[in-house]
GROMACS .gro file of C-alpha atoms in nm:
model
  323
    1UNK     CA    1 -16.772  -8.339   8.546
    2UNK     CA    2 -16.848  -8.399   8.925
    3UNK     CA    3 -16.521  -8.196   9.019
    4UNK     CA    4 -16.660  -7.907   8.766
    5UNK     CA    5 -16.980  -7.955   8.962
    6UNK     CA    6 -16.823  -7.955   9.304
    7UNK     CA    7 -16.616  -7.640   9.236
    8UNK     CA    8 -16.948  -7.452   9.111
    9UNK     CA    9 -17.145  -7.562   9.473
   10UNK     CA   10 -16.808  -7.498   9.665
   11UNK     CA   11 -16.815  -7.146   9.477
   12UNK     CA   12 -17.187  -7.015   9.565
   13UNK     CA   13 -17.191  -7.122   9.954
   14UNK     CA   14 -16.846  -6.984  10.046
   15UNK     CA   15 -16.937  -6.662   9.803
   16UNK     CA   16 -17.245  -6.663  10.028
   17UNK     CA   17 -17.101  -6.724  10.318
   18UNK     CA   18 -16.838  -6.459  10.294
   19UNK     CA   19 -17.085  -6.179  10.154
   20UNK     CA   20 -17.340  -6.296  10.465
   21UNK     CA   21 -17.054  -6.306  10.756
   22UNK     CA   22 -16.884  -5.957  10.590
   23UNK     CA   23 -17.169  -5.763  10.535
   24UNK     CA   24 -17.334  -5.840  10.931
   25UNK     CA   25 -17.001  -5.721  11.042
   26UNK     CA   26 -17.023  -5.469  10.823
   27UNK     CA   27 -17.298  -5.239  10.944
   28UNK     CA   28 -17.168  -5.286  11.280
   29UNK     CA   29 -16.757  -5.254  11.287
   30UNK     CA   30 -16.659  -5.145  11.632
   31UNK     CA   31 -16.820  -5.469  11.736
   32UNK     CA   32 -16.531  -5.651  11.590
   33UNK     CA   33 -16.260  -5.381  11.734
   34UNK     CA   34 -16.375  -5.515  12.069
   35UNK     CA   35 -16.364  -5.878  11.973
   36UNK     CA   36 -15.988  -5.836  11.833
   37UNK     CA   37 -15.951  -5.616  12.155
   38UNK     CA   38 -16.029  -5.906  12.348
   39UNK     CA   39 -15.854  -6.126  12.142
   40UNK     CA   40 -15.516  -5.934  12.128
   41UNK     CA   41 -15.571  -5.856  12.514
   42UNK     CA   42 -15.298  -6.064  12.782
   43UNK     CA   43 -15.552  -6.287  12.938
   44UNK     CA   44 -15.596  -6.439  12.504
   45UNK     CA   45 -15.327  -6.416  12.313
   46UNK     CA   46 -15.104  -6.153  12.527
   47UNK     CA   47 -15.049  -5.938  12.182
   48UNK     CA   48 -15.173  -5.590  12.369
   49UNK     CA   49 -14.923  -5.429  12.104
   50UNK     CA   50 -15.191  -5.427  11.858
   51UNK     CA   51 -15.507  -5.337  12.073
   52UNK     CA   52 -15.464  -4.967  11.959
   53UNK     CA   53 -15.471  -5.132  11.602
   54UNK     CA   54 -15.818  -5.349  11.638
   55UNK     CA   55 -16.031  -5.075  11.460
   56UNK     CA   56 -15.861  -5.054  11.136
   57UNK     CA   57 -15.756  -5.435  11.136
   58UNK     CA   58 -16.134  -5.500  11.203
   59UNK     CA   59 -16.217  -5.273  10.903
   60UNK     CA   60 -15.947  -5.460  10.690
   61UNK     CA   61 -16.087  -5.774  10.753
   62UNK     CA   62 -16.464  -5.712  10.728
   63UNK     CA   63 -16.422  -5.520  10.390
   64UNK     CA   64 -16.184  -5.841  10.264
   65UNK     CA   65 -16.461  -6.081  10.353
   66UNK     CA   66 -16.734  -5.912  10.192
   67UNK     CA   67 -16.516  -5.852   9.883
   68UNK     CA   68 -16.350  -6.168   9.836
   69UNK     CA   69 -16.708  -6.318   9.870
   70UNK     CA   70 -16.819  -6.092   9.577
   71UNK     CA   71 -16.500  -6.134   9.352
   72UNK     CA   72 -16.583  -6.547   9.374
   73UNK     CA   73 -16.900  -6.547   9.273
   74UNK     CA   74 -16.822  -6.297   8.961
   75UNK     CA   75 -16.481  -6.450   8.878
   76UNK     CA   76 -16.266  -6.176   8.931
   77UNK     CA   77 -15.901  -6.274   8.963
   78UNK     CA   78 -15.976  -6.664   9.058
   79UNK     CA   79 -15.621  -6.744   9.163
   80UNK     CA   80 -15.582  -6.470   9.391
   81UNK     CA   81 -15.967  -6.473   9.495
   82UNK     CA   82 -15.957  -6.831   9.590
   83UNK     CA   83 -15.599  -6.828   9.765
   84UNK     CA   84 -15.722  -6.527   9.974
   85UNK     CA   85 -16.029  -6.694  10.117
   86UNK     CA   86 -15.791  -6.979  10.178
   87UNK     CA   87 -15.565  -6.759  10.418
   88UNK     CA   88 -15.877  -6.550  10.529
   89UNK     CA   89 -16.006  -6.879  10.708
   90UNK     CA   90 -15.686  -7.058  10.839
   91UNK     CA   91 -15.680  -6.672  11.057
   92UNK     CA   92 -16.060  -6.799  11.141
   93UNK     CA   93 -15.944  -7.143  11.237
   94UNK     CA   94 -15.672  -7.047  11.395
   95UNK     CA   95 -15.877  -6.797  11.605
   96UNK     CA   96 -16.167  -7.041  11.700
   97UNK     CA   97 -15.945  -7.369  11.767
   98UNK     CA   98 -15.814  -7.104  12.038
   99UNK     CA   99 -16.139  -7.015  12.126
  100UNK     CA  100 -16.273  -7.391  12.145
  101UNK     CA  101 -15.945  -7.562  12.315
  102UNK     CA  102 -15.863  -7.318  12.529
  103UNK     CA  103 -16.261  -7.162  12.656
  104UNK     CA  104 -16.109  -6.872  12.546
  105UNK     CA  105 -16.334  -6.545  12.353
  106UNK     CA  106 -16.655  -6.756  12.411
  107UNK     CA  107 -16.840  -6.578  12.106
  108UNK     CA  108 -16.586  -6.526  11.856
  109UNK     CA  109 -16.833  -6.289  11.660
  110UNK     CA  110 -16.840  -6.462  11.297
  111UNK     CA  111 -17.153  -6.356  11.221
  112UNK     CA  112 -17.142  -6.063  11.465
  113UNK     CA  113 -17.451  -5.998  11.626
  114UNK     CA  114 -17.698  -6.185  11.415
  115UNK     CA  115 -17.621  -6.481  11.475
  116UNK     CA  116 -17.434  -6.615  11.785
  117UNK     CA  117 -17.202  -6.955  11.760
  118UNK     CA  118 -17.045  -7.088  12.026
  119UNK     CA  119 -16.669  -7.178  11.982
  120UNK     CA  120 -16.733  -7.507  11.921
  121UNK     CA  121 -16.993  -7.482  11.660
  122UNK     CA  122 -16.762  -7.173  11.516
  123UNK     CA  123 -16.450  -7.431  11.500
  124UNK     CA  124 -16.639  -7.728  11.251
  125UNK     CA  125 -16.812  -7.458  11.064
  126UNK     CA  126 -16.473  -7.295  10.953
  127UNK     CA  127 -16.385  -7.671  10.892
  128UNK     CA  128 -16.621  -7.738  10.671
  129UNK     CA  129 -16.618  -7.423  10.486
  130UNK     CA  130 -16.231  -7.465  10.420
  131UNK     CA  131 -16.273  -7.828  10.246
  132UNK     CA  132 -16.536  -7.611  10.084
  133UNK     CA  133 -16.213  -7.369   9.959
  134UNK     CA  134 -15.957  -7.661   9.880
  135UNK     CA  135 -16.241  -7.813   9.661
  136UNK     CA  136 -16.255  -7.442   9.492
  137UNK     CA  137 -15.828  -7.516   9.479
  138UNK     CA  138 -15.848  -7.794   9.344
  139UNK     CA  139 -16.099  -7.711   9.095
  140UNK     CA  140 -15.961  -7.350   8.994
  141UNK     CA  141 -15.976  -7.397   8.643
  142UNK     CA  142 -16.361  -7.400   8.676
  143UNK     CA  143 -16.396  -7.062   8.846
  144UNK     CA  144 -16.431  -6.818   8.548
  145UNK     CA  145 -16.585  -6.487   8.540
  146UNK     CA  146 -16.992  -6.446   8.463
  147UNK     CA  147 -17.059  -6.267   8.173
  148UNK     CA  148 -16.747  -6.063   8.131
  149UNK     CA  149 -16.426  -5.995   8.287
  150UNK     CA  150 -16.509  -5.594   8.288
  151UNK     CA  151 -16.837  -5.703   8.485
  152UNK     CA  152 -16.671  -5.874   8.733
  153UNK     CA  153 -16.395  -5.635   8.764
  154UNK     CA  154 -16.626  -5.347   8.810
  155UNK     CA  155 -16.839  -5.536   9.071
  156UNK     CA  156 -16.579  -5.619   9.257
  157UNK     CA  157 -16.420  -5.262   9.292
  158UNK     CA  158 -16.778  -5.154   9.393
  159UNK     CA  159 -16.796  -5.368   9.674
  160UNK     CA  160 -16.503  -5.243   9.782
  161UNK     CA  161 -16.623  -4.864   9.745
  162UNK     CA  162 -16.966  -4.934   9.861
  163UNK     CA  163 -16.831  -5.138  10.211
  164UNK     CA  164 -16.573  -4.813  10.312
  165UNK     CA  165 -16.900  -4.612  10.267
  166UNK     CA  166 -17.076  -4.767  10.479
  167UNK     CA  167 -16.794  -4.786  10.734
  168UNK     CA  168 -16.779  -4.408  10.699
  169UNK     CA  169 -17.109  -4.379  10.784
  170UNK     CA  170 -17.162  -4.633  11.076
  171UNK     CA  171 -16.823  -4.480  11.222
  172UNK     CA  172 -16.992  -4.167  11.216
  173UNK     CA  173 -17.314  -4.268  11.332
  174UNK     CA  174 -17.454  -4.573  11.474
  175UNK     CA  175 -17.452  -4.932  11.307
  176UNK     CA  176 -17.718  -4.897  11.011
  177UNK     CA  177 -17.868  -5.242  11.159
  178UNK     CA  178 -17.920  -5.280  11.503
  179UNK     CA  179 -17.832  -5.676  11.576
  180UNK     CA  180 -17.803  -5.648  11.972
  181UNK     CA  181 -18.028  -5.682  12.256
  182UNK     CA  182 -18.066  -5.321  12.298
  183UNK     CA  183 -18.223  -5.188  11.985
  184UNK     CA  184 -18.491  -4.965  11.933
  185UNK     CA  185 -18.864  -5.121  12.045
  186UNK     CA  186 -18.625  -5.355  12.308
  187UNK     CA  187 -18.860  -5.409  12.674
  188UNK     CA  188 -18.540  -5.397  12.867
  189UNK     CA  189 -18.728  -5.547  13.174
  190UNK     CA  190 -18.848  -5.820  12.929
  191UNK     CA  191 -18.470  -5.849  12.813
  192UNK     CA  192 -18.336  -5.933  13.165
  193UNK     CA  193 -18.621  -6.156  13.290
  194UNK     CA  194 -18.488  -6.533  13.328
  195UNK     CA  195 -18.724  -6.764  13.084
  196UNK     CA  196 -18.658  -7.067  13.268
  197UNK     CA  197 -18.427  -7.262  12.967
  198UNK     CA  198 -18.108  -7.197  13.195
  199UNK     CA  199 -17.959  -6.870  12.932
  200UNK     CA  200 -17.840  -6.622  13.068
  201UNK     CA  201 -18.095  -6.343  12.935
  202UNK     CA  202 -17.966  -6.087  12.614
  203UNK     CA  203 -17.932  -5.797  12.902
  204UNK     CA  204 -17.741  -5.843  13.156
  205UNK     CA  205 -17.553  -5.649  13.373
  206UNK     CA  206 -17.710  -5.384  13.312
  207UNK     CA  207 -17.748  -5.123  13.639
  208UNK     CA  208 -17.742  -4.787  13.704
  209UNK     CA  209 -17.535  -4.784  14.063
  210UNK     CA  210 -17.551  -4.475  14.251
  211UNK     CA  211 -17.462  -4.397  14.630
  212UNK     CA  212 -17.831  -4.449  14.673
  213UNK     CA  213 -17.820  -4.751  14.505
  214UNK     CA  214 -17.933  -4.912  14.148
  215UNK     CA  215 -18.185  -4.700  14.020
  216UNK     CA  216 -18.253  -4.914  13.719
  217UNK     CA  217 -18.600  -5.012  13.836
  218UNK     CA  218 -18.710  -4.664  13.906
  219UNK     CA  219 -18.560  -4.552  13.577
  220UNK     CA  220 -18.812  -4.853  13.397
  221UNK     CA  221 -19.076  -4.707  13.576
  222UNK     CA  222 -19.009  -4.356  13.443
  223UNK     CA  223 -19.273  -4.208  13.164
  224UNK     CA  224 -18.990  -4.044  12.989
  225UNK     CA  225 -18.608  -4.096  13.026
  226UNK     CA  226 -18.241  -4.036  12.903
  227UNK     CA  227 -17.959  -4.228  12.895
  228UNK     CA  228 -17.651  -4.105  12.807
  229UNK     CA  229 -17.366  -4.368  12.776
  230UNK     CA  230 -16.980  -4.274  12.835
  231UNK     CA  231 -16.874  -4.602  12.862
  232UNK     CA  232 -16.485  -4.495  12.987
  233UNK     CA  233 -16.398  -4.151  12.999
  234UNK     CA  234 -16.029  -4.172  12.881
  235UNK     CA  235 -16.206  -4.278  12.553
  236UNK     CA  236 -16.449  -4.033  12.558
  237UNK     CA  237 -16.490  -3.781  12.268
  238UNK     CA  238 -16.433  -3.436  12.448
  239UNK     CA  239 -16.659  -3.281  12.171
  240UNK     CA  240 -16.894  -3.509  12.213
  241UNK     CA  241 -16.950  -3.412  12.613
  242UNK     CA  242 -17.078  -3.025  12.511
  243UNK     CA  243 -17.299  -3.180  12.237
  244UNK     CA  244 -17.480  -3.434  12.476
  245UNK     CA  245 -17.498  -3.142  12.806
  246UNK     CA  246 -17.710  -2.908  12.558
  247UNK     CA  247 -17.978  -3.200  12.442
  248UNK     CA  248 -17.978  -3.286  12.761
  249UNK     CA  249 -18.040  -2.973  12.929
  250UNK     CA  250 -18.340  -2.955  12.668
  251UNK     CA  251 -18.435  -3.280  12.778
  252UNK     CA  252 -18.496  -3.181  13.150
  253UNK     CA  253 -18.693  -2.890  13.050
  254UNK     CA  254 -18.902  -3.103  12.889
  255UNK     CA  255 -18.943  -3.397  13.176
  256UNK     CA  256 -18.692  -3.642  13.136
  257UNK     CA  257 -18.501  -3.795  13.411
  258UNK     CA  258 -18.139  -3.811  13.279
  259UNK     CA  259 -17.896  -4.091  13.349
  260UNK     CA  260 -17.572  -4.094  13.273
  261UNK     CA  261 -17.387  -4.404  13.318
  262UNK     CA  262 -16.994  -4.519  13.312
  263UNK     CA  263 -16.746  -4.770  13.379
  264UNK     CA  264 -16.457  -4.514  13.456
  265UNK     CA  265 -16.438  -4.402  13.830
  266UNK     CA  266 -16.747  -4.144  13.943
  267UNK     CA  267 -16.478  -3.930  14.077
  268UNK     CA  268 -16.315  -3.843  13.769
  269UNK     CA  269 -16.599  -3.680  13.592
  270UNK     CA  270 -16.695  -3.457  13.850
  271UNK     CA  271 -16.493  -3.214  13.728
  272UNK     CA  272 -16.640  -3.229  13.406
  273UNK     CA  273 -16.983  -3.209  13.517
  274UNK     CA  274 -16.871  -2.854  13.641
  275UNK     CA  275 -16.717  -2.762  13.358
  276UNK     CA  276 -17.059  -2.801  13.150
  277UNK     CA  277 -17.268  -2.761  13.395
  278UNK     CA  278 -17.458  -3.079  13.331
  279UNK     CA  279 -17.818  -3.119  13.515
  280UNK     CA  280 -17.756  -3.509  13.614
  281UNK     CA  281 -17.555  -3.713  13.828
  282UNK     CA  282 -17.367  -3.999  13.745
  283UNK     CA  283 -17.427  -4.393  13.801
  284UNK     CA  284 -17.168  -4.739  13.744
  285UNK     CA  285 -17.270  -5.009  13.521
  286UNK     CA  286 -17.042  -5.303  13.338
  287UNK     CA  287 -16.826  -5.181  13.022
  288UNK     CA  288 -16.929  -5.441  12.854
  289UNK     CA  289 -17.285  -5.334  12.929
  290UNK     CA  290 -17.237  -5.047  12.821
  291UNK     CA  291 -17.080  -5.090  12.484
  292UNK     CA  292 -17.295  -5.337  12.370
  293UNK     CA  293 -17.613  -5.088  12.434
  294UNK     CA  294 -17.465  -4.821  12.218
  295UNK     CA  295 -17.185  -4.783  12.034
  296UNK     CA  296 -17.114  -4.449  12.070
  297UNK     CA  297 -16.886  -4.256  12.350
  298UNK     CA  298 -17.083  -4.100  12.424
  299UNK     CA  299 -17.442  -4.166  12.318
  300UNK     CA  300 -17.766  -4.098  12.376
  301UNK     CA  301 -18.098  -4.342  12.443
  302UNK     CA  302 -18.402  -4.226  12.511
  303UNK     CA  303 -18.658  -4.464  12.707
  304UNK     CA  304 -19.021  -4.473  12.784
  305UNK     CA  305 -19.203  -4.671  13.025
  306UNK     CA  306 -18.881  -4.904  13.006
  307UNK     CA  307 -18.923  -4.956  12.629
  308UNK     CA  308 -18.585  -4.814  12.369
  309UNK     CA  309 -18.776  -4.507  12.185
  310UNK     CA  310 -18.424  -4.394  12.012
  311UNK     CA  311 -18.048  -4.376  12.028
  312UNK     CA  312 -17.817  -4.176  11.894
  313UNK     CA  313 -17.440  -4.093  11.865
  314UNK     CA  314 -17.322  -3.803  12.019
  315UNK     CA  315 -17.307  -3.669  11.624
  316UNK     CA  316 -17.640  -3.680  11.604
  317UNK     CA  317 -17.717  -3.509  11.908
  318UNK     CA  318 -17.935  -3.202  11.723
  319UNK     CA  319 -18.139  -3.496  11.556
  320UNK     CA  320 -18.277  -3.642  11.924
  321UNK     CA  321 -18.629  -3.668  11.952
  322UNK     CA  322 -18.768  -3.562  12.232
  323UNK     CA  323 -19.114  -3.529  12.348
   0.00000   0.00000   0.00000
């Protein structure tokens, strides 16, 4: 009876869990290809083989979670539910012991965006859950499906279906939930002032370097303003550059001051800003900066008064709002 009971707790939290931790991943997926990027990269783990693989082993992952969560709390397949969450979490042991022993990856990303860990707190959670799973092990005769085996079969392919769709679409797009400190309605001013509780504030380095210097204040100060975000050329979608010179074009007809910022060397796109003809110049800020404010390469955000009105992927570029 209290091992029945056990299994049945054991079954809803890591269900939970999984469906919670999958589904914030989820709606933003090229957040995890640049945590695996950094954890594949030589200064980590030294596995750079399988950096041009993070994407679609972030995908895998993220749509596994999610699933596995679902298939556990209908009963679908127990044995091969409940072994799979096993493995699932000895990768996130493995992956935050790293990150805890060696001060390595400092936010591992387990909840993405939403909510931030640090490696430490990461490590004992994955602990915990797995005496959660070994309790589910132990117990497997208790994990049956809810009220039918077609049900849970059917809700579990769905999942499945339903978490590629909305990969499609964020890869397409921009993540359908905006987790980070630069979302739409953000005061990026407010975002980088110190509070006084010794964090670092949720923007930082953040700059727009120029050979006149940073010009992020003046670009705050600005009643209407563009930002369009290629992050590092080499990466850059080619079709993406025409797309973003015409709204932008439209945007300086109609008073915007237009940034354009980028990690990759200022030189390099000079030759592209003849080939379009593009009304801006170019400033520096951090990579990091840079993909955590959109991700899109490139993209498009539109500020006012220092205040996020709207961002957009270079997809979207028809759909910007301008005023």
């Amino acid at each position: 009876m209290i091992l029945k009971l056990l299994t049945h707790v054991s079954r809803v939290l890591v269900g939970l869990l999984f469906i919670y931790s999958g589904f914030v991943k989820l709606v933003d997926p090229i957040g995890s290809q640049f945590k695996f990027e950094e954890y594949f990269s030589e200064s980590v783990l030294n596995i750079e083989f399988l950096i041009p693989f993070a994407l679609p082993f972030s995908i895998l992952l993220i749509v596994a979670e999610l699933a596995l969560g679902v298939m556990l709390l209908v009963g679908y397949k127990p044995k091969l539910t409940v072994w799979s969450l096993f493995g699932l979490n000895l990768i996130f042991l493995f992956l935050t012991w790293y990150s805890y022993t060696y001060n390595k990856v400092t936010d591992c990303g387990c909840f993405g965006d939403a909510i931030k860990l640090t490696p430490k707190e990461t490590f004992y959670k994955n602990i915990i859950f797995m005496v959660f799973i070994i309790i589910l092990i132990i117990g497997l005769k208790h994990v049956k499906s809810v009220i039918s085996s077609k049900f849970a079969l059917i809700t579990s392919m769905a999942s499945i279906v339903i978490s590629l769709l909305i990969v499609n679409h964020v890869l397409n797009h921009l993540p359908i939930i905006d987790f980070r400190a630069y979302s739409v309605g953000t005061d990026i001013a407010d975002g980088m002032e110190y509070k006084g509780d010794g964090e670092i504030p949720p923007i930082h380095d953040f700059m727009i370097e120029t050979d006149d210097g940073d010009q992020l204040e003046p670009m705050l100060a600005k009643e209407k303003a563009m930002l369009v975000i290629m992050y590092n050329f080499e990466k850059t979608e080619q079709k993406g550059i025409a797309a973003v010179a015409n709204v932008t074009k439209e945007a300086k007809n109609k008073g915007y001051e237009v940034y354009v910022l980028t990690a990759s060397y200022i030189e390099d796109l000079e030759a592209i800003q003849k080939e379009y003809n593009l009304p801006y110049s170019f400033g520096f800020c951090d990579e990091t900066a840079l993909k955590t404010a959109i991700r899109a390469n490139p993209g498009i955000i539109t500020v006012e008064k220092g205040i996020i009105v709207g961002k957009w992927n270079w997809t979207d570029a028809d759909d910007v709002v301008l005023k």
